[in-house]
Amino acid sequence: MVPPGGYLWWYLDALSDDGQYGLTIIAFVGSVFSPYYAWARRGGATTNPDNFCALNVALYSRHARRWTMTERGAAHNHRDRTEFRIGPSQLRWNGDSLVIDIDEVGVPLPRRVRGRIQVHPMQLFSFSTPLDASGRHRWGPLAPQARVEVDLSLPEQRWRGQAYLDSNEGDEPIERAFTEWDWSRSLMADGSTAVLYDLEPTRPDARLLALRFGTDGEVTPFEAPPQKTLPRTAWRLARRLRSDGPVTVHEQLEDTPFYQRAALRHSLLGETVTCFHETLHVPRLVSPIVQAMLPWRMPRRT
C-alpha cells in the first residue's frame, strides 16, 4: 500500500535490435510529476495516491514519436497483485512476462497510441536499496535484462529488442528528500546490466550507487569511474555521467525544464557502451511556473 503523499512507479525502457526504435513506459501510482497531486497536498485535501495514476508512454523513432501521460482519478483505476488498470490501458503479470496493453492519446498533438508490449525477463530480482538516509525512498530493478516484443497498431510498428525494468517507491513526496539525481543503465557485453545512480551529485551528502546485475542473479558493487560534466540541455539543465572516457550524446530523447533523458555513448568497465541516462532536478519540478505548465503535457480525467 502506498501511503498518503507517497508514490510508486514502474519504469521500462527498451531498444530494438536494429537500433531503429526505442521506448520508455512509466506506470505511476501517486505520480511524482503530477501538478494535481502537488496542489492537493498543498491544499490539505485527501491525497490518496491511487487518485493520481498515469501511464506515461514515449516512443522514439525516425518515423513516429509519441508522448502520452493522461492522469486518471481513482474511479478509473484498479490495482492488485497481478494487474494495474489505468483507464483503458493495463499492465498485467501472467506468471512469466509483463503484458502491457496501451490505449492512450498523445499530447500536445492528439495522436493515439494503441497496441501491446510484452516484456520477458531473463532473470527476476528482488533487490531493493534505500536512496536516502532515512530509507523512506527506495529503488530496485525487477528485470535488468529482458526481451521485449512490441506490436502496435497506432502508430504501426512491430519490433523485438532488449529491455530493462525497475521500480521506485517513496513514503513521502520526492521533494522532501532530493534536489537532483543522475541515473543510467548500460547493457554490458556479458549480458549483465551496470547501473549508476548519483543522488545529490553536487552536495556534500551525495550518495552513489554503482551496481552490476548479473545474468546469474548476483548483484555486485563496482568502483564508479570519475564524474564527467555533460553539455547542458536546451533548457539549460545541468547533467553528469560517470565514465572512464569521453561521453557523447547519441540521441536526446526528452528535454524539459526539470527532466532530461538521453542515449549516451561512453566507456564503462573497460567497454564502450550505449546507456539510457536521465537527470531529474526537483526544485525546477516543484516551481510554481513549471507546475502551471505541466497540465499541457499531463491532462487529467477525474
CSV table of N, CA, C and O in Angstrom, one decimal, residues 66-133:
chain,number,residue,atom,x,y,z
A,66,ARG,N,5.9,9.6,-30.2
A,66,ARG,CA,4.7,9.8,-29.5
A,66,ARG,C,5.0,10.0,-28.0
A,66,ARG,O,6.0,9.5,-27.5
A,67,TRP,N,4.1,10.8,-27.3
A,67,TRP,CA,4.3,11.0,-25.9
A,67,TRP,C,2.9,11.2,-25.3
A,67,TRP,O,2.1,12.0,-25.7
A,68,THR,N,2.6,10.3,-24.3
A,68,THR,CA,1.3,10.3,-23.6
A,68,THR,C,1.5,10.3,-22.1
A,68,THR,O,2.4,9.7,-21.6
A,69,MET,N,0.6,11.0,-21.4
A,69,MET,CA,0.7,11.0,-19.9
A,69,MET,C,-0.6,11.5,-19.4
A,69,MET,O,-0.6,12.6,-18.7
A,70,THR,N,-1.7,10.9,-19.6
A,70,THR,CA,-3.0,11.3,-19.1
A,70,THR,C,-3.2,10.7,-17.7
A,70,THR,O,-3.1,9.5,-17.5
A,71,GLU,N,-3.4,11.6,-16.7
A,71,GLU,CA,-3.6,11.2,-15.3
A,71,GLU,C,-5.1,10.9,-15.1
A,71,GLU,O,-6.0,11.6,-15.7
A,72,ARG,N,-5.4,9.9,-14.3
A,72,ARG,CA,-6.7,9.5,-14.1
A,72,ARG,C,-7.0,9.3,-12.6
A,72,ARG,O,-6.1,8.8,-11.8
A,73,GLY,N,-8.2,9.7,-12.2
A,73,GLY,CA,-8.6,9.6,-10.8
A,73,GLY,C,-9.0,8.2,-10.4
A,73,GLY,O,-9.0,7.3,-11.3
A,74,ALA,N,-9.2,8.0,-9.1
A,74,ALA,CA,-9.4,6.6,-8.6
A,74,ALA,C,-10.5,5.8,-9.2
A,74,ALA,O,-10.5,4.6,-9.3
A,75,ALA,N,-11.6,6.5,-9.7
A,75,ALA,CA,-12.7,5.9,-10.3
A,75,ALA,C,-12.3,5.2,-11.6
A,75,ALA,O,-13.0,4.2,-12.0
A,76,HIS,N,-11.2,5.5,-12.2
A,76,HIS,CA,-10.8,4.9,-13.5
A,76,HIS,C,-9.6,3.9,-13.3
A,76,HIS,O,-9.1,3.4,-14.3
A,77,ASN,N,-9.2,3.6,-12.1
A,77,ASN,CA,-8.1,2.8,-11.9
A,77,ASN,C,-8.4,1.6,-11.0
A,77,ASN,O,-9.3,1.6,-10.2
A,78,HIS,N,-7.6,0.5,-11.2
A,78,HIS,CA,-7.7,-0.6,-10.3
A,78,HIS,C,-6.3,-1.3,-10.3
A,78,HIS,O,-5.6,-1.4,-11.3
A,79,ARG,N,-6.0,-1.7,-9.1
A,79,ARG,CA,-4.7,-2.3,-8.9
A,79,ARG,C,-4.7,-3.5,-7.9
A,79,ARG,O,-5.3,-3.3,-6.8
A,80,ASP,N,-4.1,-4.6,-8.3
A,80,ASP,CA,-4.0,-5.7,-7.3
A,80,ASP,C,-2.6,-6.4,-7.5
A,80,ASP,O,-1.7,-5.8,-8.1
A,81,ARG,N,-2.4,-7.6,-7.1
A,81,ARG,CA,-1.1,-8.2,-7.1
A,81,ARG,C,-0.6,-8.5,-8.5
A,81,ARG,O,0.6,-8.5,-8.8
A,82,THR,N,-1.5,-8.7,-9.5
A,82,THR,CA,-1.0,-9.1,-10.8
A,82,THR,C,-1.5,-8.1,-11.9
A,82,THR,O,-1.1,-8.3,-13.1
A,83,GLU,N,-2.3,-7.1,-11.6
A,83,GLU,CA,-2.9,-6.3,-12.6
A,83,GLU,C,-2.9,-4.8,-12.2
A,83,GLU,O,-3.2,-4.5,-11.0
A,84,PHE,N,-2.7,-3.9,-13.1
A,84,PHE,CA,-2.8,-2.5,-12.8
A,84,PHE,C,-3.5,-1.9,-14.0
A,84,PHE,O,-2.9,-1.8,-15.1
A,85,ARG,N,-4.8,-1.5,-13.8
A,85,ARG,CA,-5.5,-0.8,-14.9
A,85,ARG,C,-5.5,0.7,-14.7
A,85,ARG,O,-5.8,1.2,-13.6
A,86,ILE,N,-5.2,1.4,-15.7
A,86,ILE,CA,-5.2,2.9,-15.7
A,86,ILE,C,-6.1,3.3,-16.8
A,86,ILE,O,-5.6,3.3,-18.0
A,87,GLY,N,-7.4,3.6,-16.6
A,87,GLY,CA,-8.3,4.0,-17.7
A,87,GLY,C,-8.4,2.8,-18.6
A,87,GLY,O,-8.6,1.6,-18.3
A,88,PRO,N,-8.2,3.0,-20.0
A,88,PRO,CA,-8.4,2.0,-20.9
A,88,PRO,C,-7.1,1.1,-21.1
A,88,PRO,O,-7.1,0.2,-21.9
A,89,SER,N,-6.0,1.5,-20.4
A,89,SER,CA,-4.8,0.7,-20.5
A,89,SER,C,-4.6,-0.1,-19.3
A,89,SER,O,-5.2,0.1,-18.3
A,90,GLN,N,-3.7,-1.1,-19.4
A,90,GLN,CA,-3.4,-2.0,-18.3
A,90,GLN,C,-2.1,-2.7,-18.4
A,90,GLN,O,-1.5,-2.9,-19.5
A,91,LEU,N,-1.5,-3.0,-17.2
A,91,LEU,CA,-0.3,-3.8,-17.1
A,91,LEU,C,-0.7,-5.1,-16.4
A,91,LEU,O,-1.4,-5.0,-15.4
A,92,ARG,N,-0.2,-6.2,-16.9
A,92,ARG,CA,-0.7,-7.5,-16.3
A,92,ARG,C,0.5,-8.5,-16.2
A,92,ARG,O,1.2,-8.6,-17.2
A,93,TRP,N,0.8,-9.1,-15.1
A,93,TRP,CA,1.8,-10.1,-14.9
A,93,TRP,C,1.1,-11.5,-15.1
A,93,TRP,O,0.2,-11.8,-14.3
A,94,ASN,N,1.5,-12.2,-16.1
A,94,ASN,CA,0.9,-13.5,-16.4
A,94,ASN,C,1.6,-14.7,-15.8
A,94,ASN,O,1.3,-15.9,-16.1
A,95,GLY,N,2.6,-14.4,-15.0
A,95,GLY,CA,3.4,-15.5,-14.4
A,95,GLY,C,4.8,-15.7,-15.0
A,95,GLY,O,5.7,-16.2,-14.4
A,96,ASP,N,4.9,-15.3,-16.3
A,96,ASP,CA,6.1,-15.4,-17.0
A,96,ASP,C,6.6,-14.1,-17.6
A,96,ASP,O,7.8,-13.9,-17.8
A,97,SER,N,5.7,-13.2,-17.9
A,97,SER,CA,6.0,-12.0,-18.6
A,97,SER,C,5.1,-10.9,-18.2
A,97,SER,O,4.0,-11.1,-17.6
A,98,LEU,N,5.5,-9.7,-18.4
A,98,LEU,CA,4.7,-8.5,-18.2
A,98,LEU,C,4.0,-8.1,-19.5
A,98,LEU,O,4.7,-7.9,-20.5
A,99,VAL,N,2.7,-8.1,-19.5
A,99,VAL,CA,1.9,-7.7,-20.7
A,99,VAL,C,1.3,-6.3,-20.5
A,99,VAL,O,0.6,-6.1,-19.5
A,100,ILE,N,1.6,-5.4,-21.4
A,100,ILE,CA,1.1,-4.0,-21.3
A,100,ILE,C,0.2,-3.7,-22.5
A,100,ILE,O,0.7,-3.8,-23.7
A,101,ASP,N,-1.0,-3.5,-22.3
A,101,ASP,CA,-2.0,-3.1,-23.3
A,101,ASP,C,-2.2,-1.6,-23.2
A,101,ASP,O,-2.7,-1.1,-22.2
A,102,ILE,N,-1.9,-0.9,-24.3
A,102,ILE,CA,-1.9,0.5,-24.3
A,102,ILE,C,-3.1,1.0,-25.2
A,102,ILE,O,-3.2,0.6,-26.3
A,103,ASP,N,-3.8,2.0,-24.7
A,103,ASP,CA,-4.8,2.7,-25.5
A,103,ASP,C,-4.9,4.1,-24.9
A,103,ASP,O,-5.7,4.4,-24.0
A,104,GLU,N,-4.0,4.9,-25.4
A,104,GLU,CA,-3.8,6.3,-24.9
A,104,GLU,C,-3.8,7.3,-26.1
A,104,GLU,O,-3.7,6.9,-27.2
A,105,VAL,N,-4.0,8.6,-25.7
A,105,VAL,CA,-4.0,9.6,-26.7
A,105,VAL,C,-2.8,10.6,-26.3
A,105,VAL,O,-2.7,11.0,-25.2
A,106,GLY,N,-2.0,10.9,-27.3
A,106,GLY,CA,-0.8,11.7,-27.0
A,106,GLY,C,-1.1,13.2,-26.9
A,106,GLY,O,-2.2,13.6,-27.2
A,107,VAL,N,-0.2,13.9,-26.3
A,107,VAL,CA,-0.2,15.3,-26.2
A,107,VAL,C,1.1,15.9,-26.6
A,107,VAL,O,2.1,15.2,-26.5
A,108,PRO,N,1.2,17.1,-27.0
A,108,PRO,CA,0.1,18.1,-27.2
A,108,PRO,C,-0.7,17.8,-28.5
A,108,PRO,O,-1.9,18.2,-28.6
A,109,LEU,N,-0.2,17.0,-29.4
A,109,LEU,CA,-1.0,16.6,-30.6
A,109,LEU,C,-1.8,15.4,-30.2
A,109,LEU,O,-1.2,14.4,-29.7
A,110,PRO,N,-3.1,15.3,-30.5
A,110,PRO,CA,-3.9,14.2,-30.0
A,110,PRO,C,-3.8,13.0,-30.9
A,110,PRO,O,-4.8,12.6,-31.6
A,111,ARG,N,-2.6,12.4,-31.0
A,111,ARG,CA,-2.4,11.2,-31.8
A,111,ARG,C,-2.4,9.9,-30.9
A,111,ARG,O,-1.8,9.9,-29.8
A,112,ARG,N,-3.2,9.0,-31.3
A,112,ARG,CA,-3.4,7.8,-30.5
A,112,ARG,C,-2.2,6.8,-30.5
A,112,ARG,O,-1.5,6.7,-31.5
A,113,VAL,N,-2.0,6.2,-29.3
A,113,VAL,CA,-1.1,5.1,-29.2
A,113,VAL,C,-1.8,3.9,-28.7
A,113,VAL,O,-2.5,3.9,-27.7
A,114,ARG,N,-1.8,2.8,-29.5
A,114,ARG,CA,-2.6,1.6,-29.2
A,114,ARG,C,-1.8,0.4,-29.6
A,114,ARG,O,-1.2,0.3,-30.7
A,115,GLY,N,-1.9,-0.6,-28.8
A,115,GLY,CA,-1.2,-1.9,-29.1
A,115,GLY,C,-0.7,-2.6,-27.8
A,115,GLY,O,-1.1,-2.2,-26.7
A,116,ARG,N,0.1,-3.6,-28.0
A,116,ARG,CA,0.5,-4.5,-26.9
A,116,ARG,C,2.1,-4.6,-26.9
A,116,ARG,O,2.7,-4.6,-27.9
A,117,ILE,N,2.6,-4.6,-25.7
A,117,ILE,CA,4.0,-4.7,-25.4
A,117,ILE,C,4.2,-5.8,-24.4
A,117,ILE,O,3.5,-5.9,-23.4
A,118,GLN,N,5.0,-6.8,-24.7
A,118,GLN,CA,5.3,-7.9,-23.8
A,118,GLN,C,6.8,-7.9,-23.4
A,118,GLN,O,7.7,-7.8,-24.3
A,119,VAL,N,7.0,-8.0,-22.1
A,119,VAL,CA,8.3,-8.0,-21.6
A,119,VAL,C,8.6,-9.3,-20.9
A,119,VAL,O,7.9,-9.8,-20.0
A,120,HIS,N,9.7,-10.0,-21.4
A,120,HIS,CA,10.1,-11.3,-21.0
A,120,HIS,C,11.4,-11.2,-20.2
A,120,HIS,O,12.5,-11.1,-20.8
A,121,PRO,N,11.3,-11.3,-18.8
A,121,PRO,CA,12.5,-11.2,-18.0
A,121,PRO,C,13.4,-12.4,-18.3
A,121,PRO,O,13.0,-13.5,-18.3
A,122,MET,N,14.7,-12.1,-18.4
A,122,MET,CA,15.7,-13.2,-18.4
A,122,MET,C,16.1,-13.6,-17.0
A,122,MET,O,16.5,-14.8,-16.8
A,123,GLN,N,15.9,-12.7,-16.1
A,123,GLN,CA,16.2,-13.0,-14.7
A,123,GLN,C,15.5,-12.0,-13.8
A,123,GLN,O,15.5,-10.8,-14.0
A,124,LEU,N,14.7,-12.5,-12.8
A,124,LEU,CA,14.0,-11.6,-11.9
A,124,LEU,C,14.8,-11.3,-10.7
A,124,LEU,O,15.5,-12.3,-10.1
A,125,PHE,N,14.8,-10.1,-10.2
A,125,PHE,CA,15.5,-9.7,-9.0
A,125,PHE,C,14.5,-9.2,-7.9
A,125,PHE,O,13.5,-8.6,-8.3
A,126,SER,N,14.8,-9.5,-6.7
A,126,SER,CA,14.0,-8.9,-5.6
A,126,SER,C,14.9,-7.9,-4.8
A,126,SER,O,14.5,-7.5,-3.7
A,127,PHE,N,15.9,-7.4,-5.4
A,127,PHE,CA,16.8,-6.5,-4.8
A,127,PHE,C,16.2,-5.1,-4.6
A,127,PHE,O,15.5,-4.6,-5.5
A,128,SER,N,16.4,-4.5,-3.4
A,128,SER,CA,15.9,-3.1,-3.2
A,128,SER,C,16.9,-2.4,-2.2
A,128,SER,O,17.4,-3.1,-1.3
A,129,THR,N,17.1,-1.2,-2.5
A,129,THR,CA,18.0,-0.4,-1.6
A,129,THR,C,17.5,1.0,-1.4
A,129,THR,O,16.8,1.6,-2.2
A,130,PRO,N,17.7,1.5,-0.2
A,130,PRO,CA,17.3,2.9,0.1
A,130,PRO,C,18.1,3.9,-0.7
A,130,PRO,O,19.3,3.7,-1.0
A,131,LEU,N,17.4,5.0,-1.1
A,131,LEU,CA,18.0,6.1,-1.8
A,131,LEU,C,18.4,7.2,-0.9
A,131,LEU,O,19.2,8.1,-1.3
A,132,ASP,N,17.8,7.3,0.3
A,132,ASP,CA,18.1,8.4,1.2
A,132,ASP,C,18.5,7.8,2.6
A,132,ASP,O,18.3,6.6,2.8
A,133,ALA,N,19.0,8.6,3.4
A,133,ALA,CA,19.5,8.2,4.7
A,133,ALA,C,18.4,7.6,5.6
A,133,ALA,O,18.7,6.7,6.4
